[in-house]
Coordinates of C-alpha atoms and ligand atoms in Angstrom, one line a residue:
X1 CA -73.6 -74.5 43.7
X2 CA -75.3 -72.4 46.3
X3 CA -78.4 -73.2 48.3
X4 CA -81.0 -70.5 50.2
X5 CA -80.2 -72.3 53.6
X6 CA -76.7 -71.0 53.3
X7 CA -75.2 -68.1 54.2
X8 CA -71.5 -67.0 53.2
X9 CA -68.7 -67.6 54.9
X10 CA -69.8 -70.1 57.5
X11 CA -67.7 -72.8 59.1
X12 CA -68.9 -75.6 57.1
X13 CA -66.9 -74.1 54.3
X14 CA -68.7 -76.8 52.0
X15 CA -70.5 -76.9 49.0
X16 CA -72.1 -80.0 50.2
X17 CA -75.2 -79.3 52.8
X18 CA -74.9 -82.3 55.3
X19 CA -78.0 -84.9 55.8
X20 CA -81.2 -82.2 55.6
X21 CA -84.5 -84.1 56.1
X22 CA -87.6 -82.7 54.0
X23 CA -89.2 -80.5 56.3
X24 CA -93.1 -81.6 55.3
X25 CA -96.3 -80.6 56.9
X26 CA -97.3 -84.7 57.5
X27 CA -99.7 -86.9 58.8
X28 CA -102.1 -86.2 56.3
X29 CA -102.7 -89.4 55.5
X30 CA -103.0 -91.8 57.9
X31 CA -102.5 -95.1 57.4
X32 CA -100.9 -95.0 54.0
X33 CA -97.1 -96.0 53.9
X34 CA -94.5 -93.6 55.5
X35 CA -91.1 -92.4 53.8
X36 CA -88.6 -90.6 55.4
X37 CA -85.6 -89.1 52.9
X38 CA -82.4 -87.2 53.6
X39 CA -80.3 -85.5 51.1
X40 CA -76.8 -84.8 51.1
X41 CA -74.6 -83.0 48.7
X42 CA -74.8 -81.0 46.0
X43 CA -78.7 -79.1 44.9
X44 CA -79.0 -80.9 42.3
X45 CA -79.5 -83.7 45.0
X46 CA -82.1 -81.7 46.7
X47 CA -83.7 -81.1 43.5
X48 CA -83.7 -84.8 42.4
X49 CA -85.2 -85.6 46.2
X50 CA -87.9 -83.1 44.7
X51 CA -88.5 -85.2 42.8
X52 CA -88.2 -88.9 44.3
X53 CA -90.8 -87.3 46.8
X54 CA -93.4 -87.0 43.9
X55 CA -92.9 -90.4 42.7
X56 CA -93.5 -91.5 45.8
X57 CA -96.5 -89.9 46.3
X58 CA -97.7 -90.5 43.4
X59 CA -97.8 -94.4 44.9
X60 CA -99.7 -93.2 47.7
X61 CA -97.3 -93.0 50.3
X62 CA -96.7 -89.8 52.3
X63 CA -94.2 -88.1 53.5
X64 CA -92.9 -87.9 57.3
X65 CA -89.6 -86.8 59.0
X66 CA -90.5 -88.7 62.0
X67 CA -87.6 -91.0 61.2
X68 CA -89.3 -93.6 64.1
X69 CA -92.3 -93.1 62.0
X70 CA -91.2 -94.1 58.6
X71 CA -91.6 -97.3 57.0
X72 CA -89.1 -96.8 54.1
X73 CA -86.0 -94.7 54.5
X74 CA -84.3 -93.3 52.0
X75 CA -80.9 -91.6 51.7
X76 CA -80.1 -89.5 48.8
X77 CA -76.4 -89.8 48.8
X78 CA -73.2 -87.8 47.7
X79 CA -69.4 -89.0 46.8
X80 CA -68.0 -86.2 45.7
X81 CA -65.0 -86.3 48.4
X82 CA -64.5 -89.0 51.2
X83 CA -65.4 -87.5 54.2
X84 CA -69.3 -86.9 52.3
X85 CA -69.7 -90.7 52.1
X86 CA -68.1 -91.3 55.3
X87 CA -70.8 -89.5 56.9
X88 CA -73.4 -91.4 54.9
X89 CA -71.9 -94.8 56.1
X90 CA -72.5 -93.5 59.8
X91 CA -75.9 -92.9 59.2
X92 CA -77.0 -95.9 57.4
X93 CA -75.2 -97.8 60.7
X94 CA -77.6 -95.8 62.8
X95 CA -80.0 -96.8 60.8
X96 CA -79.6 -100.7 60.6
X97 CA -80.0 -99.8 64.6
X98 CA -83.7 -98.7 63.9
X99 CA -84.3 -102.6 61.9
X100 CA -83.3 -104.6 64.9
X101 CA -86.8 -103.3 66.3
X102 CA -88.3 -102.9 63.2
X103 CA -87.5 -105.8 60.8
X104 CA -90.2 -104.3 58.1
X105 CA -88.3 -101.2 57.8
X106 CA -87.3 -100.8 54.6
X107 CA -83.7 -98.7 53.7
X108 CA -82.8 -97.7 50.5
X109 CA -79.7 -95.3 48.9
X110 CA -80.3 -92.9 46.2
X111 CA -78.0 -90.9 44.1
X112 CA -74.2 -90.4 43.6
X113 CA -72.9 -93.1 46.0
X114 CA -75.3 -95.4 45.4
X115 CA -74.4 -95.3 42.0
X116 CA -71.0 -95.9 42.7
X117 CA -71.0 -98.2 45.0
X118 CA -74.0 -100.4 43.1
X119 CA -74.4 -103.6 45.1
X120 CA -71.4 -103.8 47.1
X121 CA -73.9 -102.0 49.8
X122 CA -75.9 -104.9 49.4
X123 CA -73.4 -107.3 49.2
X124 CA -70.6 -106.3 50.9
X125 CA -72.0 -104.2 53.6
X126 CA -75.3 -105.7 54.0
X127 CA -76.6 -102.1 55.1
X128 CA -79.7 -101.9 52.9
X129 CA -82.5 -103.0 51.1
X130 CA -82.7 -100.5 48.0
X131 CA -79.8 -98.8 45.5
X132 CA -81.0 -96.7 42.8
X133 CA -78.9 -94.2 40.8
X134 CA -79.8 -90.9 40.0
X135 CA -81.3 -92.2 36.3
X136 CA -83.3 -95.0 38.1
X137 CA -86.0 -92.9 40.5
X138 CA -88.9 -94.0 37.8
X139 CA -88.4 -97.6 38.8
X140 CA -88.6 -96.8 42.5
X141 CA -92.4 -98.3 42.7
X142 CA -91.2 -101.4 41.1
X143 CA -88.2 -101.2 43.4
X144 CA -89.9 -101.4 46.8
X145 CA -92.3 -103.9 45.4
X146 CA -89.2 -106.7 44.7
X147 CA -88.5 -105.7 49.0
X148 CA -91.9 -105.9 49.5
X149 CA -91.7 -109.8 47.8
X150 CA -88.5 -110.9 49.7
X151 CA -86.1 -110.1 47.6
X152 CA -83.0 -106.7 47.7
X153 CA -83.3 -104.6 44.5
X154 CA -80.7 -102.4 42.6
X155 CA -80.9 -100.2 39.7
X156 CA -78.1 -98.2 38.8
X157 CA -78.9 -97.8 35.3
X158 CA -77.4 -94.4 33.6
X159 CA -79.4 -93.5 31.4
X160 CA -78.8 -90.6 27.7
X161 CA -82.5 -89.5 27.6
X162 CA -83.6 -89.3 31.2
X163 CA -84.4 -85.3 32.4
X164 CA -87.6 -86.6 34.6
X165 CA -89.0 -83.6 32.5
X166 CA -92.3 -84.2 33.1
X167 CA -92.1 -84.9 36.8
X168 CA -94.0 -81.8 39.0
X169 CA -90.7 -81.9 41.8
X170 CA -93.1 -81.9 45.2
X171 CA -92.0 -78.6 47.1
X172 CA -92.1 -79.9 50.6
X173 CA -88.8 -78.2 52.2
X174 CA -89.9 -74.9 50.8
X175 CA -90.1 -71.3 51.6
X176 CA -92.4 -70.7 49.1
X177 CA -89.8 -67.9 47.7
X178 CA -87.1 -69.8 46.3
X179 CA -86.8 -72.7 44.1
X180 CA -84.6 -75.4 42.2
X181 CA -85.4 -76.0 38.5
X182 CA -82.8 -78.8 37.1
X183 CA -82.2 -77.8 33.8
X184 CA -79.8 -80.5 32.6
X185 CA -78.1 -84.0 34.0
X186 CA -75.0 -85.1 34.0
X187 CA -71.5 -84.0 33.1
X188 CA -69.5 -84.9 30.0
X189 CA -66.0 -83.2 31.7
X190 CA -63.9 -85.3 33.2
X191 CA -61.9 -83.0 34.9
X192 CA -59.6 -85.5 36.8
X193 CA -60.5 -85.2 40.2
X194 CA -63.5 -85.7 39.6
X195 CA -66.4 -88.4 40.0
X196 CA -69.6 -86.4 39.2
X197 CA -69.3 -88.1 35.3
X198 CA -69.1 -91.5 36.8
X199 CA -72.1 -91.0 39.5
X200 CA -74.0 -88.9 36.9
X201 CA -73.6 -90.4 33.4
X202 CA -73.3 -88.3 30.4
X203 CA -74.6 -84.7 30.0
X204 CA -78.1 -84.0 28.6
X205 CA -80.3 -81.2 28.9
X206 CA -83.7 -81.0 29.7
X207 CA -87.1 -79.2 27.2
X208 CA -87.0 -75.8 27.4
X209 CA -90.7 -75.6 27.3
X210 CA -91.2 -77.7 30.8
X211 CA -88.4 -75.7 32.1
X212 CA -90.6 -72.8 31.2
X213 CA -93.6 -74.4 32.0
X214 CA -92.7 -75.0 35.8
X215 CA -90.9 -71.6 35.9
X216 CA -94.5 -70.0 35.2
X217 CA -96.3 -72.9 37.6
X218 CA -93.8 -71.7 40.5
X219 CA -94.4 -68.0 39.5
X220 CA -98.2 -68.1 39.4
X221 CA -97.6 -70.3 43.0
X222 CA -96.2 -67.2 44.4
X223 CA -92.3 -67.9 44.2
X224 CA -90.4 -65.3 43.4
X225 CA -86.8 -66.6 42.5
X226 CA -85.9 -69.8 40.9
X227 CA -82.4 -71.3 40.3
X228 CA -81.8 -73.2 36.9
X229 CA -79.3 -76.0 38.1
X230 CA -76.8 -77.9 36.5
X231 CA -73.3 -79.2 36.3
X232 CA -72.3 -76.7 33.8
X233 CA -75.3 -74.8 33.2
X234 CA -73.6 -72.8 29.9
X235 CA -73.5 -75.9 27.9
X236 CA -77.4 -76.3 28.1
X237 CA -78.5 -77.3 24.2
X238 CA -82.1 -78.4 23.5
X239 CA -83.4 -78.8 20.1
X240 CA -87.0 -77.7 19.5
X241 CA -88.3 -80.7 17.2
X242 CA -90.8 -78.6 15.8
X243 CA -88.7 -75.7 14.9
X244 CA -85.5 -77.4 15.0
X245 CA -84.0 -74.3 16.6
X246 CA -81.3 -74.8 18.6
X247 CA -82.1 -73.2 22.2
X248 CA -78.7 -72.2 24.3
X249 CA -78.5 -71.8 28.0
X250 CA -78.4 -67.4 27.0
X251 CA -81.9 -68.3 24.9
X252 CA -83.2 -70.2 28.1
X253 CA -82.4 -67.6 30.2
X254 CA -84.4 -64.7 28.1
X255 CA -87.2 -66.8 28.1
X256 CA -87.6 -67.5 31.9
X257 CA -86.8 -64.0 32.8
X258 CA -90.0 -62.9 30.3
X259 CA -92.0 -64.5 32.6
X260 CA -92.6 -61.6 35.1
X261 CA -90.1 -58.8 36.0
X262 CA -90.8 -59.9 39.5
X263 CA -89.6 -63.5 39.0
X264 CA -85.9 -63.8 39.8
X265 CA -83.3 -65.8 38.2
X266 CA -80.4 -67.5 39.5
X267 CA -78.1 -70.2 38.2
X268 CA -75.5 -73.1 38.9
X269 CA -73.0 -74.0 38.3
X270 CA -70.9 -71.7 35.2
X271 CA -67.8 -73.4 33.7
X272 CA -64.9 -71.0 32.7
X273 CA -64.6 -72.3 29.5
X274 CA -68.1 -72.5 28.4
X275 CA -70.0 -69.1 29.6
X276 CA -70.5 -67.3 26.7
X277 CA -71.0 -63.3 26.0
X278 CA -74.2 -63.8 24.9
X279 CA -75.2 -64.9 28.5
X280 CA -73.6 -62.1 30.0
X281 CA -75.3 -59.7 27.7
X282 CA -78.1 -61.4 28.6
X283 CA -78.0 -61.0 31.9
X284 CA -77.0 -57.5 31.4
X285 CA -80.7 -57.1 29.6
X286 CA -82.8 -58.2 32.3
X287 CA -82.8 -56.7 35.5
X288 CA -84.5 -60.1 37.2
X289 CA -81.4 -62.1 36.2
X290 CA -79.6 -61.7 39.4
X291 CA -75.8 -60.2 39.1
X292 CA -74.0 -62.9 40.5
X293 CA -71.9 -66.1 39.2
X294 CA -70.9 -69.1 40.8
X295 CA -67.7 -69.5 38.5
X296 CA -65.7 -72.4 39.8
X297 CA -61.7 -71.6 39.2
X298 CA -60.2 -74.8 41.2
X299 CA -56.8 -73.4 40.9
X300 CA -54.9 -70.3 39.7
X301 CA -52.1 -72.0 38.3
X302 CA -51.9 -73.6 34.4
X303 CA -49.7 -76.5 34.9
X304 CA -52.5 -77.7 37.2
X305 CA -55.1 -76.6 35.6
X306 CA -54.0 -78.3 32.9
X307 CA -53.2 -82.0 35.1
X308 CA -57.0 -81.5 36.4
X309 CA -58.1 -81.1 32.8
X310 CA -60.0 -78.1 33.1
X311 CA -59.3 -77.2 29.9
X312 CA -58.6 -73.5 30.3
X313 CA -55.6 -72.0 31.9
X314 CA -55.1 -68.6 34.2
X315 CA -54.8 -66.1 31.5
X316 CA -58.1 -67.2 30.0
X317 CA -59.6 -67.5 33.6
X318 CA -58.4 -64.0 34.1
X319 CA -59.9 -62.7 30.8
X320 CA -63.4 -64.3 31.5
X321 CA -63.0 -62.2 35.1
X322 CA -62.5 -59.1 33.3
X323 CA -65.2 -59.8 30.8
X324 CA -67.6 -60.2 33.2
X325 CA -66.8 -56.9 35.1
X326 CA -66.6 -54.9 32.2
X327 CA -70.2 -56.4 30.9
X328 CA -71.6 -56.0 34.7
X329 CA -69.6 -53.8 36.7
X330 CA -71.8 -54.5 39.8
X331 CA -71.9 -58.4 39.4
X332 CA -70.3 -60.7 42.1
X333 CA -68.5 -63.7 41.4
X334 CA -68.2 -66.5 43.5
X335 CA -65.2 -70.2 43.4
X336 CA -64.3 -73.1 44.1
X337 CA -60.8 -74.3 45.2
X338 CA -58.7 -77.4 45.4
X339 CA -55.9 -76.8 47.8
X340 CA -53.2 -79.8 47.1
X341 CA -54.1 -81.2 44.4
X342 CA -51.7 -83.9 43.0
X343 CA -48.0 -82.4 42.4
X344 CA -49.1 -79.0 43.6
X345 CA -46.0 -77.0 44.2
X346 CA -45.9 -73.8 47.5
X347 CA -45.2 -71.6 44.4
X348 CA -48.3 -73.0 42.6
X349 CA -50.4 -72.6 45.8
X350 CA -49.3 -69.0 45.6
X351 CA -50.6 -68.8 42.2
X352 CA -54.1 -69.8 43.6
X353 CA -53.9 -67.0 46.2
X354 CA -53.0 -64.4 43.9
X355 CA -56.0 -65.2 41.3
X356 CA -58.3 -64.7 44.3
X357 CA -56.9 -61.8 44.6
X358 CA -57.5 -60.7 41.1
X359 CA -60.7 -62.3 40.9
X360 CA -61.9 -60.3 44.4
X361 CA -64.5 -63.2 45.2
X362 CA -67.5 -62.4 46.9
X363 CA -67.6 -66.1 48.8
X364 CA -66.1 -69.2 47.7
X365 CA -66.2 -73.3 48.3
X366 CA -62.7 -74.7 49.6
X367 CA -61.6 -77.9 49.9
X368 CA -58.5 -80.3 49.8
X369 CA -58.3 -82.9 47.6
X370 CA -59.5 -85.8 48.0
X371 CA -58.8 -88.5 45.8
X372 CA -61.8 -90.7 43.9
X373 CA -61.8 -94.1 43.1
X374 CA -61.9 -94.3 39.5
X375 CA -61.3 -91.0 38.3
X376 CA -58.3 -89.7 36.0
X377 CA -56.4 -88.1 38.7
X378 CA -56.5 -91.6 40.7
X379 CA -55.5 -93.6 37.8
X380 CA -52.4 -90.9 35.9
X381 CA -51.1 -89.0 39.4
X382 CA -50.0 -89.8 42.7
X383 CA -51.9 -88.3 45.2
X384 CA -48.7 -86.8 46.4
X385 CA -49.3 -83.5 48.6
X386 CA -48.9 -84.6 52.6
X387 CA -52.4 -83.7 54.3
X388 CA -50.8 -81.7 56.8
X389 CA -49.8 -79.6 53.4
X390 CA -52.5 -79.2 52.1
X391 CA -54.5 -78.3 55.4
X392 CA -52.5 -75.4 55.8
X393 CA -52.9 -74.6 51.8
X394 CA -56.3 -74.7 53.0
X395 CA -56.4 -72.4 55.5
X396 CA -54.3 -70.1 53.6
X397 CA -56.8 -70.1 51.1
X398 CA -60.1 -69.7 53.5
X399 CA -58.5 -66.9 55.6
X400 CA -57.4 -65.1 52.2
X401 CA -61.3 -65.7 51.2
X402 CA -62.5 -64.2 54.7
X403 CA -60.8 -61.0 53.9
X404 CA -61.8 -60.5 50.2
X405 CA -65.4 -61.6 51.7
X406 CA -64.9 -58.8 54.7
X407 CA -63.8 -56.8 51.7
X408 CA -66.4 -57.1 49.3
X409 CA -69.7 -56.5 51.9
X410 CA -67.6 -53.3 53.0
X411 CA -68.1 -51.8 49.8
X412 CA -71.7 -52.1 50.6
X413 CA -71.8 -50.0 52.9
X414 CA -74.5 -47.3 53.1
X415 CA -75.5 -48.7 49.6
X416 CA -78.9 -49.6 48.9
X417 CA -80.2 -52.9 47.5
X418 CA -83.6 -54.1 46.4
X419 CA -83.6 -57.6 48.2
X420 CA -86.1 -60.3 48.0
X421 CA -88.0 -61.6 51.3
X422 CA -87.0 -65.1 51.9
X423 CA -88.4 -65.1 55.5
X424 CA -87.5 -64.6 59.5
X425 CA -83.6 -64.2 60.5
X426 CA -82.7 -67.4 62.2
X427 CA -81.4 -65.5 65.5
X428 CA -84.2 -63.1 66.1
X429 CA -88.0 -62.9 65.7
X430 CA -87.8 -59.1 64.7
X431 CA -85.1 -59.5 62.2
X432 CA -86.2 -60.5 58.4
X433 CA -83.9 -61.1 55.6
X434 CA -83.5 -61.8 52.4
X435 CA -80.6 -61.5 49.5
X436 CA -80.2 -59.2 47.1
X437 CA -79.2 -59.3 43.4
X438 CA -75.7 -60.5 44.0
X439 CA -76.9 -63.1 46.1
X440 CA -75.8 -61.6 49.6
X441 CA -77.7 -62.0 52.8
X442 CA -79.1 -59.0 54.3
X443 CA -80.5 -59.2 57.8
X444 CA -82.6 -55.9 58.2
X445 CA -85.8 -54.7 61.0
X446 CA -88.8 -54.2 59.1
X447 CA -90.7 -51.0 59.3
X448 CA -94.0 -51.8 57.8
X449 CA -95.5 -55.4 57.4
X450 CA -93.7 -57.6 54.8
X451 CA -94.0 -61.3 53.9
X452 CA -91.9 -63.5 52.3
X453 CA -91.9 -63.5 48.7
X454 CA -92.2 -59.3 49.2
X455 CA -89.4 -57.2 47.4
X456 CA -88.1 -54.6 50.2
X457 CA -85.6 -51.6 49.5
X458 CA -82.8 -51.9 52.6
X459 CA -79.8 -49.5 53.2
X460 CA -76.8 -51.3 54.4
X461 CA -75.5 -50.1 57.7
X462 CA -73.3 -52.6 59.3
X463 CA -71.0 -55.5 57.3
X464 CA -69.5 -58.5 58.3
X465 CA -67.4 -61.0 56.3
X466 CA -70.9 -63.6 56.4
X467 CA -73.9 -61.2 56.3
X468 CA -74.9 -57.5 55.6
X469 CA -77.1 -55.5 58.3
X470 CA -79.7 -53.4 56.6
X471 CA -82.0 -50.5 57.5
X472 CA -85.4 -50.4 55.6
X473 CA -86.1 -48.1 53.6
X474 CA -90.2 -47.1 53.1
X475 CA -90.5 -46.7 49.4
Ligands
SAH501 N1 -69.8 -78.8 38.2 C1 -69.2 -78.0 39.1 C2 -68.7 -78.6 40.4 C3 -69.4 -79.7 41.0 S1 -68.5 -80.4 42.4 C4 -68.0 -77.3 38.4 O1 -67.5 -77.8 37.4 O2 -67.6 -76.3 38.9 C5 -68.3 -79.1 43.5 C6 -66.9 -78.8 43.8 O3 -66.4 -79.8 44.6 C7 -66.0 -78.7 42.7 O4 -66.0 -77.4 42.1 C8 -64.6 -78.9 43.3 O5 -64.1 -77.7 43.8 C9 -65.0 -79.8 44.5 N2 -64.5 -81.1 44.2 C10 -64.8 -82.0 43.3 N3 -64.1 -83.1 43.4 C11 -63.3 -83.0 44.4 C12 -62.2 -83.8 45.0 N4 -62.0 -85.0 44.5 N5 -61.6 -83.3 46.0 C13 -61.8 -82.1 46.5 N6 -62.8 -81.3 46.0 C14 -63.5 -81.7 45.0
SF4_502 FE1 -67.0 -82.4 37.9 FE2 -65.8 -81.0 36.1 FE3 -68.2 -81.9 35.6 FE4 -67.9 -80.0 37.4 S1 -67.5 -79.8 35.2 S2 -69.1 -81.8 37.6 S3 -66.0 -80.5 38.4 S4 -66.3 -83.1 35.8
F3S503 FE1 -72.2 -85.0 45.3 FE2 -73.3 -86.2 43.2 FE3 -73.7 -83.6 43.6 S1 -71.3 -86.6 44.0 S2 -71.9 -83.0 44.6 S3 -74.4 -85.3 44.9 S4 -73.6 -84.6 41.7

């Protein structure tokens, strides 16, 4: 999954954005009861903070990222490899730092670790007040009131029915270009490595018509791009009661791209074994559905594909890459990876390298493996690749992904894009940018006067392995 914040290539090399506070134009109301919430990990965090911060609101309190300000704090939490709830644990040590002077304060952790961890942070660690899983935000009033009365309060209830569908997110950390719709929750999976099914509960997808309904809200708002989010977006399913027609994830996407021709669509995350044709024709229909997948391989070889229970192997992998270039020649396609994953053999490594290859990935996510408590892969395999292994497996992999990124933006070059606005370049005041169709940055000068949210015509001039430097064009 892929966030607006983040540009390709950079050294972060994660999927997961590290402890981003709302950015919220505050102090609006005085008096009332101040929150302050960070998000970690994957957008469909950031979207559910969306959506905490309405609930909140909604209770009167307001927003501020004045941590010394706040009167609640609330960490929206990730455990989808050690070192992301190792840096949570820091924090929320600062943070028992801030009670010592302030013994109202009032700390509570949201999401994936939270759900995980349940009380033993309340127990065991004594580091907070709140822990609420990613089905519980509803019961965050009631929540704060059992602090408020003396006592510590959990809820890590995972819920079947819960979508928060009728939640208006609050768009606080905004450009006002670019948004996050979560179409679906959860993840019925299990591939082994991972914890997302545990953390998340059981897949379920979300009514098409308030999908649509805050597609148009965000559209008439003046955003111009939204992003339909979810663990494995293709196996969206909602039954219209009325109608009982069965709507699928290529149905959805029609219907948000008839909104406006000037209202992009993304989406996150694909599974190999569950995008369909039909989605690729449809994307091959509508010229607002942006050319450009986020298509998760992990590995490129079968016997481990197989052990992370992926449930596809390479030669289907391969035949979904070729599938998707012959539909849409100009599409880019983007991975993950897992370098050293239980058993993983140099040859098998290899195998990884040369699907890349094949694949020619525009940018990827790469990690080592990191073994989670509870999963498959921690209960059936030994977790038996040395780190020093699999760091350099690692490396392999990210320098082989520099050059197929370097690569890919060279054949760019002198090409013309039509790119959406998003805003100012971070390095210089006279540089804009914004992405075009296959979600690429491109840095350009502007000619004329444009704002974000505009739709500029750029020629690309100068290429890098992170970013694409543009010339405008006037139309
Ligand atoms: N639903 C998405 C992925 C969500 S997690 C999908 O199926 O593609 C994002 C990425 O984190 C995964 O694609 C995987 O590459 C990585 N990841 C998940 N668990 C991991 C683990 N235990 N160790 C290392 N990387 C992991
Ligand atoms: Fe995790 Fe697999 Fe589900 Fe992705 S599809 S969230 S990797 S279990
Ligand atoms: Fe992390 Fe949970 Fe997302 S474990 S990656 S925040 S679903």
């Amino acid at each position: 999954m892929h966030h607006s914040t983040r540009e390709h290539g950079n050294e972060l090399l994660d999927d997961i954005r590290q402890g981003e506070a709302f950015d919220y134009q505050s102090d609006t109301l005085i008096g009332t009861r101040k929150f302050y919430l960070e998000s970690y990990g994957c957008q469909m965090n950031f979207s559910d903070s969306e959506i905490v911060a309405s609930i909140l609101v909604e209770q009167g309190m307001a927003p501020t990222k004045v941590l010394e300000d706040a009167h609640l704090i609330f960490l929206n939490t990730c455990s989808i490899r050690e070192k992301a709830e190792e840096t949570v644990r820091k924090r929320l040590k600062e943070f028992r730092g801030l009670k010592k002077n302030n013994p109202d304060l009032l700390i509570g952790v949201l999401g994936c670790m939270a759900e995980r961890l349940k009380d033993k942070f309340l127990v065991e660690e004594q580091l907070v007040d709140i822990v609420v899983g990613p089905d519980a935000y509803r019961d965050l009033p009631n929540l704060i009131q059992t602090v408020d009365e003396g006592s510590k309060a959990v809820n890590v209830f995972l819920s079947r029915e819960e979508t928060y569908a009728d939640i208006a997110p609050m768009r606080l950390d905004s450009n006002g270009v670019t948004a996050f719709i979560s179409i679906m929750r959860g993840c019925d999976n299990m591939c082994s490595f991972c914890v997302v099914p545990f953390t998340r509960g059981r897949e379920r997808s979300r009514n098409a018509f308030t999908i649509l309904a805050e597609a148009q809200n965000l559209f008439d708002k003046g955003f111009r791009e939204v992003t339909l989010l979810g663990q494995n977006v293709d196996s969206y399913k909602w039954e219209n009661p009325e109608t009982r027609q069965m709507i699928s994830f290529a149905k959805l996407l029609e219907w948000v791209a008839q909104i406006h021709p000037d209202l992009r669509i993304r989406f996150s995350t694909s599974h190999p074994k569950d995008i369909t044709t039909e989605v690729l024709l449809t994307m091959a229909k509508y010229d607002n559905i942006c050319k450009y997948i986020h298509l998760p391989c992990q590995s490129g070889n079968s016997r481990i594909l197989n052990l992370m229970n992926r449930t596809y192997d390479r030669e289907w992998y391969l035949d979904k890459i070729d599938e998707i270039y012959q539909i849409l020649p100009d599409c880019a396609i983007s991975s993950d990876m897992i370098a050293g994953f239980c058993s993983e053999t140099e040859e098998e490594h290899q195998d990884t390298l040369s699907l890349m290859q094949y694949a020619k990935y525009s940018m990827s996510y790469m990690f080592f493996y990191s073994e989670r408590p509870g999963t498959l892969a921690a209960k059936k395999y030994k977790d038996d690749v040395p780190e020093s292994i699999k760091k350099k497996r690692l490396n392999e992999i990210i320098q082989l992904q520099h050059k197929l990124s370097l690569q890919h933006n060279e054949q760019d070059l002198n090409k013309s894009f039509r790119i959406l606005v998003e805003g100012k370049s971070k390095k210089s005041d006279a540089q804009w940018k914004g992405r075009n169709s296959q979600n690429k940055v491109i840095v350009f000068t502007p000619l004329t006067e444009v704002n974000p949210g505009d739709y500029v015509n750029v020629t690309v001039t100068r290429v890098n392995s992170a970013t694409l430097i543009g010339q405008h064009l006037i139309p």
